[in-house]
Coordinates of C-alpha atoms and ligand atoms in Angstrom, one line a residue:
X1 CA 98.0 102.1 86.2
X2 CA 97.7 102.1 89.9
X3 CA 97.0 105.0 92.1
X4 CA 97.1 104.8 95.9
X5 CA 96.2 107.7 97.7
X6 CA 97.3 108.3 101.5
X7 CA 95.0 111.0 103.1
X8 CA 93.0 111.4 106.5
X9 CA 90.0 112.6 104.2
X10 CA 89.4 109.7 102.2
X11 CA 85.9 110.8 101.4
X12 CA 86.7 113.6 99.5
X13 CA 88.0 111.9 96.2
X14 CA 84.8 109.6 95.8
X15 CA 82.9 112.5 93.8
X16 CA 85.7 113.1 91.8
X17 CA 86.9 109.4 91.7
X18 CA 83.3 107.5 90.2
X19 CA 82.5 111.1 87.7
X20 CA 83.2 111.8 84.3
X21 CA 86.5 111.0 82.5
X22 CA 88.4 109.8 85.7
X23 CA 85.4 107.3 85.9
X24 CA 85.5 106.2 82.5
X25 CA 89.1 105.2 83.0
X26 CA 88.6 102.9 85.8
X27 CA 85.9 101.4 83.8
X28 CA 87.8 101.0 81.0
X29 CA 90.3 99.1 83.2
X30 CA 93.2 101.9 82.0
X31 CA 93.6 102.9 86.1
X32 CA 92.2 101.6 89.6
X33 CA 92.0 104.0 92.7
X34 CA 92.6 102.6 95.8
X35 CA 92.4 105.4 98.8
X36 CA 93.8 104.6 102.2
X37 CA 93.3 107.0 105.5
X38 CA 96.4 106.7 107.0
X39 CA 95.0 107.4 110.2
X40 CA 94.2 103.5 110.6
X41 CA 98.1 103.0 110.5
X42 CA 98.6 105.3 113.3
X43 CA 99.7 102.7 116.3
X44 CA 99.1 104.8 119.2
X45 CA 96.1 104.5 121.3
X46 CA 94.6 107.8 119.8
X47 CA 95.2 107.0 116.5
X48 CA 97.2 110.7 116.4
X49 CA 99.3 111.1 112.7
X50 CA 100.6 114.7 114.3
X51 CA 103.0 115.8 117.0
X52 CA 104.4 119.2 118.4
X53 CA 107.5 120.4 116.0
X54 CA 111.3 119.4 118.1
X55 CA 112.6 123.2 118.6
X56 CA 108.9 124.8 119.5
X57 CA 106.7 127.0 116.8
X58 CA 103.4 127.1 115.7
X59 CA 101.3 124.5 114.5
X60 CA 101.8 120.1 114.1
X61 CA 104.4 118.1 112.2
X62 CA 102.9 114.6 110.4
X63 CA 104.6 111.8 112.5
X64 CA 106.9 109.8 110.7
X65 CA 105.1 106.3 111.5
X66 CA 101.9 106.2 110.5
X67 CA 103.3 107.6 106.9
X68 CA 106.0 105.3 106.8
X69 CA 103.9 101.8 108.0
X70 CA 100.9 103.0 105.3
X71 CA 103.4 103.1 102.0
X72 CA 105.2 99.9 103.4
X73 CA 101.8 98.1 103.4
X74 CA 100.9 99.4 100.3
X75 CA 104.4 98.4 98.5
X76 CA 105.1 95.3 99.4
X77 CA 107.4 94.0 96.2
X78 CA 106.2 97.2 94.3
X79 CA 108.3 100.6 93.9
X80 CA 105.8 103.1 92.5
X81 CA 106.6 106.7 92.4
X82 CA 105.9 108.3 95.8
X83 CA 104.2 112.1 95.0
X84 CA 104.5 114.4 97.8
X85 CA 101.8 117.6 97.6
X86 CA 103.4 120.4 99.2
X87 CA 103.8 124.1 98.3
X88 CA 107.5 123.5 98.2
X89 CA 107.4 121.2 95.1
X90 CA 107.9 121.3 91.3
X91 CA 105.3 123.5 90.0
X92 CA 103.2 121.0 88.0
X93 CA 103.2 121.2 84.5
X94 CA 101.8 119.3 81.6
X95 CA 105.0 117.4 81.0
X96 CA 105.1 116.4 84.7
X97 CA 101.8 115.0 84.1
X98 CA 103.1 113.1 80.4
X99 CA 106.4 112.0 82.1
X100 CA 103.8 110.3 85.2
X101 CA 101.3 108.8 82.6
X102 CA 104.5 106.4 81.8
X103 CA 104.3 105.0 85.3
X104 CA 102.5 101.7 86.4
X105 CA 101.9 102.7 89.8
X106 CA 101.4 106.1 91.7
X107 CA 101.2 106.6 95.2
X108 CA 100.2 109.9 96.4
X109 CA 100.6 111.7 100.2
X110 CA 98.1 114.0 101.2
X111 CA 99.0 116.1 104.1
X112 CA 97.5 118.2 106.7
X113 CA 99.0 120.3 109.2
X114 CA 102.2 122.4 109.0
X115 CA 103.9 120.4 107.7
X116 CA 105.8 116.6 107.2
X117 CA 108.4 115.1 109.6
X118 CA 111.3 115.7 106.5
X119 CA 112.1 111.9 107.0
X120 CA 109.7 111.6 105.1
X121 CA 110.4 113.8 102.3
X122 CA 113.9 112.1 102.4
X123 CA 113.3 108.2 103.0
X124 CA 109.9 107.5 100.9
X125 CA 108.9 110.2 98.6
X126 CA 110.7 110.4 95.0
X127 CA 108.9 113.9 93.7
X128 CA 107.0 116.7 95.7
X129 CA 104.9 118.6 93.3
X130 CA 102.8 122.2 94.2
X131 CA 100.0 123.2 92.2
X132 CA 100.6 126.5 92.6
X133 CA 102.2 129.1 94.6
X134 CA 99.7 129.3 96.8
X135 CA 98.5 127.2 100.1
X136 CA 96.1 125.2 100.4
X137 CA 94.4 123.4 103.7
X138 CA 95.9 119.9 102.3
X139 CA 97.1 118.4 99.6
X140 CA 93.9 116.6 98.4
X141 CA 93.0 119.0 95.8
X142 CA 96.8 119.0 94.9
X143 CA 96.5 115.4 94.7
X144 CA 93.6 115.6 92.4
X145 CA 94.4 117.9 89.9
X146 CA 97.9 116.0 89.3
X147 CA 95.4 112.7 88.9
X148 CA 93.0 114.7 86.7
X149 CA 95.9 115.5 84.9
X150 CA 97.8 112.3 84.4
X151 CA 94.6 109.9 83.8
X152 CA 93.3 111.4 80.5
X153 CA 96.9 111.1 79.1
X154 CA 96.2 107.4 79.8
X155 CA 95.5 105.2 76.2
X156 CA 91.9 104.9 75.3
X157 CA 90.9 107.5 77.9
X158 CA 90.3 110.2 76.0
X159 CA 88.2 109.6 72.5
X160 CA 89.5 111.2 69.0
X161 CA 87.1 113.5 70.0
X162 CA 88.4 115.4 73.1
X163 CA 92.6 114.0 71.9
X164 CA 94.5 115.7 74.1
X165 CA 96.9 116.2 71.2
X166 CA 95.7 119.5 70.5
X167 CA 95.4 120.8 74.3
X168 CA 97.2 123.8 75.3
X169 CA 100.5 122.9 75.9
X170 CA 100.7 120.0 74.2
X171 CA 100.0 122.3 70.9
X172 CA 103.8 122.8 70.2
X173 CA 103.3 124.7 73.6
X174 CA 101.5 127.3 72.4
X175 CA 97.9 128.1 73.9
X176 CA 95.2 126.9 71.5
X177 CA 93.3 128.8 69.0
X178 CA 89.4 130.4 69.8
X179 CA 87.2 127.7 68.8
X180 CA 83.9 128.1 67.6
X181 CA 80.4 126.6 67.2
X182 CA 76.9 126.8 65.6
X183 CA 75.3 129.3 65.0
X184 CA 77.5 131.6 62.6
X185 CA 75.5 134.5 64.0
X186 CA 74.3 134.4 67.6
X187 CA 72.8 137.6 68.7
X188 CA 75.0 139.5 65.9
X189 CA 78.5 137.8 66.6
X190 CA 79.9 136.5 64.3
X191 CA 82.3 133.7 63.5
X192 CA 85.0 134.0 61.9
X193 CA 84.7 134.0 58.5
X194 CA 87.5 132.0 57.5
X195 CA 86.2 129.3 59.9
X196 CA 83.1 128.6 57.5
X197 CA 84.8 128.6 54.4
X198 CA 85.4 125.3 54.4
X199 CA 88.6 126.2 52.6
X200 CA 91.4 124.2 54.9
X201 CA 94.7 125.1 54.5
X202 CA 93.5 128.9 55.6
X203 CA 91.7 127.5 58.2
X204 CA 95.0 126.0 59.5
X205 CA 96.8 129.0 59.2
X206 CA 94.2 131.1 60.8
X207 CA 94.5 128.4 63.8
X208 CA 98.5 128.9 63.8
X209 CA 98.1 132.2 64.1
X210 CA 95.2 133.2 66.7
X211 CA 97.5 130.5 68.8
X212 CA 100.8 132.6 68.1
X213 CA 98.9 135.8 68.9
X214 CA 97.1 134.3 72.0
X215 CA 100.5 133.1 73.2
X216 CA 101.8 136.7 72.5
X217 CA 99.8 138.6 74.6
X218 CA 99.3 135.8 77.5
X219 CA 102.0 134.0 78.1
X220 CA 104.9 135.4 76.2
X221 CA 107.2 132.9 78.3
X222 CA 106.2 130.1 77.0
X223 CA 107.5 131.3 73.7
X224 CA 110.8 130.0 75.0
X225 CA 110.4 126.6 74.7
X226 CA 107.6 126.4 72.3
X227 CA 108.0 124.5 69.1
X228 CA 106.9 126.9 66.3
X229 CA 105.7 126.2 62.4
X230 CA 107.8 127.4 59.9
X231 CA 104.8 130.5 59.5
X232 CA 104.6 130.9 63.1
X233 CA 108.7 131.7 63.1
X234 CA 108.4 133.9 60.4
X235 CA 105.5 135.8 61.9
X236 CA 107.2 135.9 65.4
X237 CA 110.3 137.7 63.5
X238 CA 108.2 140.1 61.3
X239 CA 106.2 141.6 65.4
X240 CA 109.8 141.8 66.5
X241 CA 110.9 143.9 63.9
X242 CA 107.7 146.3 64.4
Ligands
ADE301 N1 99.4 121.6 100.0 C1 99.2 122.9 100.4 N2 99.3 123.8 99.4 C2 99.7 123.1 98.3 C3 100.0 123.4 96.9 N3 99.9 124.7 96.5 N4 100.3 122.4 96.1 C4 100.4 121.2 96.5 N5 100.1 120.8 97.8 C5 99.7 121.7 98.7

């Protein structure tokens, strides 16, 4: 996969970019990052990317050019999947992030300002995703938690170790189950019993169920759309009926 990342803060993704599982990705060859200020585009003497809005009101609109000349440079007999960041977007989601691992080329926008010239939004961009219902100074972070997110669904990025099979959400939907590790006793809390039995068809059902529960009592909405056990079902029913 390709990403391509249009921003006027280029610096801020080469922590995150060259560390831990993003990094192991590029050197595996599963992804290259290539960031691009699209301030260089800009082809006015100041190299400005922002103008006053047309009708008045506060704050700067991103100019249409500088945008629209970066992602033409960038494509050039390509058609990746343009991602706006904007508060106005899809909320991501995990199956945002499985449907963009598919892709073989990403090209992100990262905004400042008040907003985008909409020609924009209309003529280049094919998704605009929020993180959150919340606003941020730019979509960089945006931009990086949807890249965090996509990457380690990438094959061979993630060991059998850490397989994101068994993530939250991608556990039928359901949130995942405590886990635990050594000691059995730290400081007088215990484990769970049934966790070091070693006995594990109850160990199984003990995880189906703390992931039930836990979905119960903090998310009941992904219930909806979750995709329960035949136990899980039956247990679901039974706290109805209570
Ligand atoms: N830009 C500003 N706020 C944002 C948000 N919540 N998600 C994505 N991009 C943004």
């Amino acid at each position: 996969m390709r990403i391509d990342v249009l921003s006027l803060f280029p610096e801020m993704f080469t922590g995150v970019f060259e560390t831990s599982i993003l990094k192991k990705a590029s050197d595996l060859g599963a992804v290259s990052y290539h960031v691009t200020n699209f301030r260089d585009f800009a082809d006015n003497k100041h190299k400005t990317v922002d103008d006053y809005p047309y009708g008045g009101g506060a704050g700067m609109v991103l100019k249409p050019q500088p945008v629209f000349d970066a992602v033409d440079a960038l494509t050039v007999g390509k058609k990746p999947r343009v991602i706006l960041l904007c508060p106005q977007g899809e909320v991501h989601s995990q199956q945002k992030a499985e449907e963009l691992s598919q892709e073989d080329h990403l090209l992100f926008i990262c905004g400042h300002y008040e907003g985008y010239d909409e020609r924009i939004r209309e003529h280049i961009v094919t998704d605009e995703i929020s993180i959150g219902d919340y606003v941020l100074t730019g979509g960089e972070l945006a931009a990086m938690v949807v890249i965090d997110s996509v990457v380690r669904l990438l094959p061979g990025v993630l060991g059998n170790e850490d397989s994101p099979v068994q993530d939250s959400f991608s556990n039928g939907g359901l949130l995942e189950h405590p886990h635990y590790t050594r000691p059995a006793d730290f400081r007088g809390m215990k484990v769970p019993e049934v966790l070091t039995s070693g006995h594990h068809e109850n160990i199984q059902e003990w995880r189906e169920r703390e992931s039930l529960n836990r979905t119960i009592s903090r998310r009941p909405e992904l219930l909806e759309k979750a995709r329960l056990t035949d136990r899980q079902k039956k247990w679901l029913e039974e706290q109805k009926k209570q």
